[in-house]
Coordinates of C-alpha atoms in Angstrom, one line a residue:
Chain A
X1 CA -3.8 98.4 29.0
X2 CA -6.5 97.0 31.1
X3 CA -8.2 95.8 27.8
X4 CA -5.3 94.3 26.5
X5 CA -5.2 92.1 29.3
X6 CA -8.9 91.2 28.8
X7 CA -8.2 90.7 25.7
X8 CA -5.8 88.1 25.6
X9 CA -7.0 86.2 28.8
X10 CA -10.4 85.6 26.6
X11 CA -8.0 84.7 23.6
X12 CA -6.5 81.8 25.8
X13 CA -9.4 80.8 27.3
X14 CA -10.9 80.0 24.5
X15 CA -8.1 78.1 22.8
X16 CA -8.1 75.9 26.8
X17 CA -12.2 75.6 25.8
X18 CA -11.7 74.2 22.4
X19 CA -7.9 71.8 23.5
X20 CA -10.0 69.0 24.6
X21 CA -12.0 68.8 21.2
X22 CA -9.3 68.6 19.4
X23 CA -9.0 65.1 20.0
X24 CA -11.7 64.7 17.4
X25 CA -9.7 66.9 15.0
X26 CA -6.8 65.7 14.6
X27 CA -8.1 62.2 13.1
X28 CA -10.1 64.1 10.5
X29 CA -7.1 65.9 9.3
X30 CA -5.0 62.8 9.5
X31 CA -8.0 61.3 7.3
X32 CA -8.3 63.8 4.6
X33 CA -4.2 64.0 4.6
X34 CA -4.1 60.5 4.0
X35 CA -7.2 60.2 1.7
X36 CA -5.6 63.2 -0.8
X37 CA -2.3 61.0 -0.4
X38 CA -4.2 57.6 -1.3
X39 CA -5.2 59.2 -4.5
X40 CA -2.2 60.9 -5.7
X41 CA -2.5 64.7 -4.5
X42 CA 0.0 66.2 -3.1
X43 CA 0.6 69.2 -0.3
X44 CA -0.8 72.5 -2.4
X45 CA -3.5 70.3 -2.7
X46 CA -3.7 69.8 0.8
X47 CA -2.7 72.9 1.6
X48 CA -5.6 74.9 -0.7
X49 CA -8.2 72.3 0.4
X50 CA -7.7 73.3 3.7
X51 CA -7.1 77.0 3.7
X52 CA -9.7 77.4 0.6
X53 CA -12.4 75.4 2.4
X54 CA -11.6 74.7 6.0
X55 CA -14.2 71.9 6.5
X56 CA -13.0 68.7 7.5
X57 CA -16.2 66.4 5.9
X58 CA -16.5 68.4 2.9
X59 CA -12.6 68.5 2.1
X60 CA -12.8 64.6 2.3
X61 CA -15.9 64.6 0.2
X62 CA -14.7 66.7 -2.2
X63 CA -11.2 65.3 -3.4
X64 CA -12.5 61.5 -2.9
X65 CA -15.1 63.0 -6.1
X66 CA -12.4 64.4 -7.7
X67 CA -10.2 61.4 -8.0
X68 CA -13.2 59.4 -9.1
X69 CA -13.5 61.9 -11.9
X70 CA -16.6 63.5 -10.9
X71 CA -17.6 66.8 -12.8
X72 CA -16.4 70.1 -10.9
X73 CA -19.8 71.3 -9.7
X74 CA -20.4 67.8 -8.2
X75 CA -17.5 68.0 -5.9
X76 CA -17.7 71.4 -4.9
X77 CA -21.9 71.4 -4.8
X78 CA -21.5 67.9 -2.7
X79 CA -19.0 70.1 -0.5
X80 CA -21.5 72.9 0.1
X81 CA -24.6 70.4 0.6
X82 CA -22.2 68.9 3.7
X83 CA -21.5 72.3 5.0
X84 CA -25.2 73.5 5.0
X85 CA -25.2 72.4 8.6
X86 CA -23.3 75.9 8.9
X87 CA -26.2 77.7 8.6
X88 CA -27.5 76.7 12.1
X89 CA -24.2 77.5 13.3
X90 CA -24.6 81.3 11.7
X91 CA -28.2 81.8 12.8
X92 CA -27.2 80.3 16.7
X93 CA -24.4 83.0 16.9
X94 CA -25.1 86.2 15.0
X95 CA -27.1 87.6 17.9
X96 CA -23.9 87.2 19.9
X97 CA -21.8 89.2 17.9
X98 CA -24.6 92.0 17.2
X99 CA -22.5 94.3 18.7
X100 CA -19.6 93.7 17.1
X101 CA -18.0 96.1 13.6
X102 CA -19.1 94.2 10.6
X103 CA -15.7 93.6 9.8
X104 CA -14.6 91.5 12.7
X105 CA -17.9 89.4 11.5
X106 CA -16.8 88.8 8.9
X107 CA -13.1 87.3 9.5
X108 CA -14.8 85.1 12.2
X109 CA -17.5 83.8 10.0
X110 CA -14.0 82.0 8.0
X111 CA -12.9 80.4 11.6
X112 CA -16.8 78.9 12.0
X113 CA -16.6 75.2 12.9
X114 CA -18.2 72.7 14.4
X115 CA -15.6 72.9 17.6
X116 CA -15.6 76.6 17.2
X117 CA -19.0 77.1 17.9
X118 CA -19.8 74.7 20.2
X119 CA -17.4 76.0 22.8
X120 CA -18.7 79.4 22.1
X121 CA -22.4 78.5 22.0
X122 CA -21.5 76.7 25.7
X123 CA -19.0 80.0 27.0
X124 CA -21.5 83.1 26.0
X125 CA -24.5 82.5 28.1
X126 CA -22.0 82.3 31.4
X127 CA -19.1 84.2 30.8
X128 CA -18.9 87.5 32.5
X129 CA -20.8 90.8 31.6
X130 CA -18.1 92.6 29.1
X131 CA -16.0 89.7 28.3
X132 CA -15.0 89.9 24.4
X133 CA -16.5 87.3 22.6
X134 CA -14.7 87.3 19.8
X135 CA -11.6 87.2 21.3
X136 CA -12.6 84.1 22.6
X137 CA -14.0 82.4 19.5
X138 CA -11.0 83.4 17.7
X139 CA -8.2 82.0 20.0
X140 CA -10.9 78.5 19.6
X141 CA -10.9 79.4 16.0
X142 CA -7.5 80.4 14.9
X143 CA -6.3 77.5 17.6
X144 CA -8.1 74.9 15.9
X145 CA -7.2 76.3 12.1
X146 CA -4.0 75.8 13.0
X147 CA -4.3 72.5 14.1
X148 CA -6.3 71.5 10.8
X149 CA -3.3 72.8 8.7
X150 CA -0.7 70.5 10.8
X151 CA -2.9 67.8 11.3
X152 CA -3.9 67.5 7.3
X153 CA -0.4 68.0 6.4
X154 CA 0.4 65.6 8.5
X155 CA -1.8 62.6 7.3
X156 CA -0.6 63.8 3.5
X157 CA 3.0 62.6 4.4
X158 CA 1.7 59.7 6.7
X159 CA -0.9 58.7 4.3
X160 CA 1.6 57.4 1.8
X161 CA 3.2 54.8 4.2
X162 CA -0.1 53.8 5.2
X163 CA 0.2 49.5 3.6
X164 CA -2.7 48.9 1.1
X165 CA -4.4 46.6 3.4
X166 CA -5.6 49.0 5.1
X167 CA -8.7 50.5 4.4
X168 CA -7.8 54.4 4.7
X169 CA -11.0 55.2 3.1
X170 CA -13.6 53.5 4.6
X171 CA -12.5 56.3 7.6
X172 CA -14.0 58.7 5.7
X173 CA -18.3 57.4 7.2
X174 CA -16.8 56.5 10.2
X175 CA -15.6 60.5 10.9
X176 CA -19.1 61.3 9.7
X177 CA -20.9 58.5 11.9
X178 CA -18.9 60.1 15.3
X179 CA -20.1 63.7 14.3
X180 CA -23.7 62.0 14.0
X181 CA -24.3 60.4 17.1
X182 CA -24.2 63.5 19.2
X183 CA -26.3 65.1 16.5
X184 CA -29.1 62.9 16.9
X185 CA -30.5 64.5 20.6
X186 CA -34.2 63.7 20.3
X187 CA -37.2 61.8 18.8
X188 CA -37.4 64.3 16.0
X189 CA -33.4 64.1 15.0
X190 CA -33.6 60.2 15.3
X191 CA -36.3 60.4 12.9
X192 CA -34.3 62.9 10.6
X193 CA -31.2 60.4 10.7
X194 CA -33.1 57.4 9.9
X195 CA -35.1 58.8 7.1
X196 CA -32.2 60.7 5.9
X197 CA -29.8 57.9 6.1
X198 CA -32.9 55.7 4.3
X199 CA -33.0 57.6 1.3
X200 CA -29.5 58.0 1.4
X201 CA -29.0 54.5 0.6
X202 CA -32.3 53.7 -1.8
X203 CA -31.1 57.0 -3.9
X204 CA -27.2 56.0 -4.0
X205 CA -27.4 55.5 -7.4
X206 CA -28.4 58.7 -8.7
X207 CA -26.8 61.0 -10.9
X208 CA -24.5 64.2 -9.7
X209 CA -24.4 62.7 -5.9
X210 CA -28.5 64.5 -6.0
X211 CA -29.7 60.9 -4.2
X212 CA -27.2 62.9 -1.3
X213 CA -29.6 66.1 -1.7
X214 CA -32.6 64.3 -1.3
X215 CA -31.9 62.2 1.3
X216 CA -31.0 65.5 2.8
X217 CA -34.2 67.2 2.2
X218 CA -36.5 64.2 3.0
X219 CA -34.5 64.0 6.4
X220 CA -35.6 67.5 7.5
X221 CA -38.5 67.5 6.5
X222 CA -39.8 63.9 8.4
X223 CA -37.9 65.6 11.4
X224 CA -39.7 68.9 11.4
X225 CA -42.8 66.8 11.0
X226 CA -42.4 64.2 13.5
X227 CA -41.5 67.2 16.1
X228 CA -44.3 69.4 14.9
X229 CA -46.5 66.2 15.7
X230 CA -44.8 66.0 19.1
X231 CA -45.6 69.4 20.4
X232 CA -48.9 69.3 18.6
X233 CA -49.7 65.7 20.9
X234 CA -48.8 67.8 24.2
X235 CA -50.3 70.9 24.1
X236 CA -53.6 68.8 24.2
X237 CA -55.0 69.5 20.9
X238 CA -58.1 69.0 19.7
X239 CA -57.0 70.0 15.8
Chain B
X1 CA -6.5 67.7 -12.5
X2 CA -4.7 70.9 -11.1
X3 CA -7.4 73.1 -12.5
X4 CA -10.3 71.0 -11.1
X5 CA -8.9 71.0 -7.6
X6 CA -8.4 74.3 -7.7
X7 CA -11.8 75.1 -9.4
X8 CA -13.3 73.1 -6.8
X9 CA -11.7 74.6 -4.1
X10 CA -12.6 78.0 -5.6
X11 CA -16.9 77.2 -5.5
X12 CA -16.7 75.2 -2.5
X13 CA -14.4 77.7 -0.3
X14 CA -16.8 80.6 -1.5
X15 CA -19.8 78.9 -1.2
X16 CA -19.0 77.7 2.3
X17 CA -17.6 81.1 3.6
X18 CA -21.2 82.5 2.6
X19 CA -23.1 79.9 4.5
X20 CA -21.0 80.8 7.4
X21 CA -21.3 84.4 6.9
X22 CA -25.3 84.2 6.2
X23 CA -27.1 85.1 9.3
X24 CA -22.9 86.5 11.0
X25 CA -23.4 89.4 8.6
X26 CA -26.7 90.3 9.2
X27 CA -26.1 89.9 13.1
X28 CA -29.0 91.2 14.4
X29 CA -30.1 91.1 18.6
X30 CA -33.2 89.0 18.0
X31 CA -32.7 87.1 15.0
X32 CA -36.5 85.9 14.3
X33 CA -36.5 82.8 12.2
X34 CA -39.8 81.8 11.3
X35 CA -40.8 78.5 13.5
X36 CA -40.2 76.4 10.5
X37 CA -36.8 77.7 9.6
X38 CA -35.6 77.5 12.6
X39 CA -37.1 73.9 13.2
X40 CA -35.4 72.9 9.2
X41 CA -32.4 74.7 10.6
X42 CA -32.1 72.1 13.7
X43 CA -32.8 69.0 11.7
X44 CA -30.0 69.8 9.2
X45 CA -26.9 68.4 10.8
X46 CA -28.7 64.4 11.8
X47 CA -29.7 64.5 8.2
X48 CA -26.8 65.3 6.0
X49 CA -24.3 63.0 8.5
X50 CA -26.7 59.7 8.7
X51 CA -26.7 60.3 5.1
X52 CA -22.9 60.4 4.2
X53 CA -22.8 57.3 6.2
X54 CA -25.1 55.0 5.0
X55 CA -24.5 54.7 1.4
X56 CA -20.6 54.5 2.4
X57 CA -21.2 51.6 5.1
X58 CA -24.4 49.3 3.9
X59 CA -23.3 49.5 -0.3
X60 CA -20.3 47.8 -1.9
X61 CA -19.2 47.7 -5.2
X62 CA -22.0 45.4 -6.7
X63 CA -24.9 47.6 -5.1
X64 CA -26.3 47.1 -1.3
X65 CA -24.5 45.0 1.0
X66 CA -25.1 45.6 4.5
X67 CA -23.8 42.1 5.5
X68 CA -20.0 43.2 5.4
X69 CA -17.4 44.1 8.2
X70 CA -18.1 47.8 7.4
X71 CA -21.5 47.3 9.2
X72 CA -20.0 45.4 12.1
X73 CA -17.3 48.3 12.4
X74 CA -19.7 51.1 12.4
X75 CA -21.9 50.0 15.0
X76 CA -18.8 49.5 17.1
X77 CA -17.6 53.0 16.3
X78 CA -21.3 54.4 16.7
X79 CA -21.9 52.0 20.1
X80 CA -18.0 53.7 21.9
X81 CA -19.1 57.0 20.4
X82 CA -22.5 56.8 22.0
X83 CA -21.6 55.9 25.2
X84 CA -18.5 57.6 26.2
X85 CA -18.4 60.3 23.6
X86 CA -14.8 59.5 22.7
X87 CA -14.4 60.4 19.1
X88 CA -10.6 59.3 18.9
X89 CA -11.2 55.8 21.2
X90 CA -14.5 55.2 18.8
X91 CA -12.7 55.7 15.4
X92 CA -9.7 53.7 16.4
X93 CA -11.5 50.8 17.4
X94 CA -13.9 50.9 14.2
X95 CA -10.5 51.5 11.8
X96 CA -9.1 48.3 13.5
X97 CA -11.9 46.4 13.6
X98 CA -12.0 47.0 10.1
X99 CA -8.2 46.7 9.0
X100 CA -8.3 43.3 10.6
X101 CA -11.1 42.3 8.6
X102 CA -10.0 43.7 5.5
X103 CA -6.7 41.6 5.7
X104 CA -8.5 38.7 7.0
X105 CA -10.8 38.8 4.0

């Protein structure tokens, strides 16, 4: 009974960690509900988009291709180059949830998002000795899921009242340009953004969104350079 | 177009649940990425956003334009963002900003 108790109060505290962030949510969804609405999809389009994928950026990626009749494997590889970022999301909790049965793991790894993680990535090195983890992470998770269903239902059935003057679309690099700036922490990031968002630009015009994939890849790799060349400067080196 | 959304959704929903679930289901104490990996790792996220927004804000329809009101709104929203870390109070203004120029144009 004890546990249960435990249980739940890590359950709410996460969902009163993540509240504030959702502030930042709920224009994303109203941006993908209205983008899906400026070009003609309706609600199980909505509704599979964000179930299916549950990734704001990529969702609005993803059907903006489709309604400019891009190939398939354009929109959904240009989907899963945004979501890469992920994979620093996986690596920075998995020994967190060592403990925990596989299959727990795996259900949470649905929930990851960028609000999900960053409230557990804060919460787990000062929460106290036996508090569940995942019990916090999913009442972030499942809180925030929720939201992302209303919230892009929501801008589906705004988005069609939305006058045409109003340029609905040019939200979509203005979400992506708020989740940058706190991305870019450092010398090396700034460095990544700028040679990232450089190629970006000069490449725009190849084929299958790739000038996105390369941009991508030059962008890492001047950032782990330039903070490889940092640390290399202070340690004294005589190379 | 049904079939293509829900094709898409199909690839993109499994290959994002396996990016999540990469390094969830191995789950190990110590997870020891080499020094590079884990530096590549890090430098993922400031890459892939600056590069979703610069094609979208600097290019128009006839190739690169970077004298428009989409620059002039983005470094608004990028400016609020960056100094008080409002993501709602920074995309407003920038939408604004740009609605009003886009009916003024």
């Amino acid at each position: 009974m004890l546990g249960d108790v435990d249980h739940r109060r890590a359950v709410r505290a996460g969902l009163v960690a993540v509240a504030p962030l959702m502030a930042g949510v709920i224009p994303f969804g109203l941006v993908f509900g209205a983008t899906a609405a400026d070009h003609g999809f309706g609600a199980w389009t909505v509704a599979a988009f964000s179930v299916g994928v549950f990734a704001g950026a990529s969702q609005i990626a993803a059907v903006d291709l489709l309604a400019g009749h891009a190939p398939v494997w354009v929109a959904a590889g240009t989907a899963a180059v945004i979501n890469l970022r992920m994979l620093l999301y996986s690596a920075s909790l998995a020994p967190w949830w060592a403990d925990e049965p596989p299959g727990r793991r795996a259900v949470a790894a649905y929930f990851l998002t960028d609000q999900a993680y960053a409230v557990s990535i804060a919460r787990y090195p000062v929460a106290e000795a036996g508090e569940d983890r995942l019990a916090f992470y999913f009442g972030a998770g499942v809180g925030l899921w929720t939201m992302w269903q209303l919230t892009t239902q929501l801008g589906l059935a705004l988005g069609a009242t939305i006058p045409a003057d109003v340029p609905i679309a040019f939200a979509i690099p203005l979400v992506f340009l708020v989740l940058a700036v706190p991305a870019v922490r450092d010398r090396a990031t700034a460095v990544a953004a700028i040679t990232a968002g450089t190629v970006a630009v000069a490449a725009a015009g190849l084929p299958a969104n790739s000038g996105l994939l390369l941009a991508a890849v030059c962008g890492i790799t001047a950032g782990v350079v330039a903070e490889m060349r940092a640390e290399h400067g202070t340690v004294g080196g005589a190379s | 177009m049904t079939s293509r959304v829900v094709a898409t959704v199909a690839i993109a929903g499994v290959a994002t649940y396996l990016i999540r679930w990469s390094f969830v289901a191995v789950a190990a104490r110590t997870t020891t990425l080499p020094m590079w990996a884990s530096r590549a790792l890090r430098m993922i996220p400031p890459a892939m956003l600056a590069a979703l927004v610069t094609p979208a804000v600097l290019r128009g329809p006839g190739g690169f334009d970077p004298w428009s009101y989409k620059t002039i709104a983005a470094a608004l929203t990028g400016v609020l963002m960056w100094r008080t870390g409002r993501a709602d109070v920074a995309l407003v203004a920038g939408m604004a900003l740009a609605t009003v120029a886009s009916i003024a144009s």
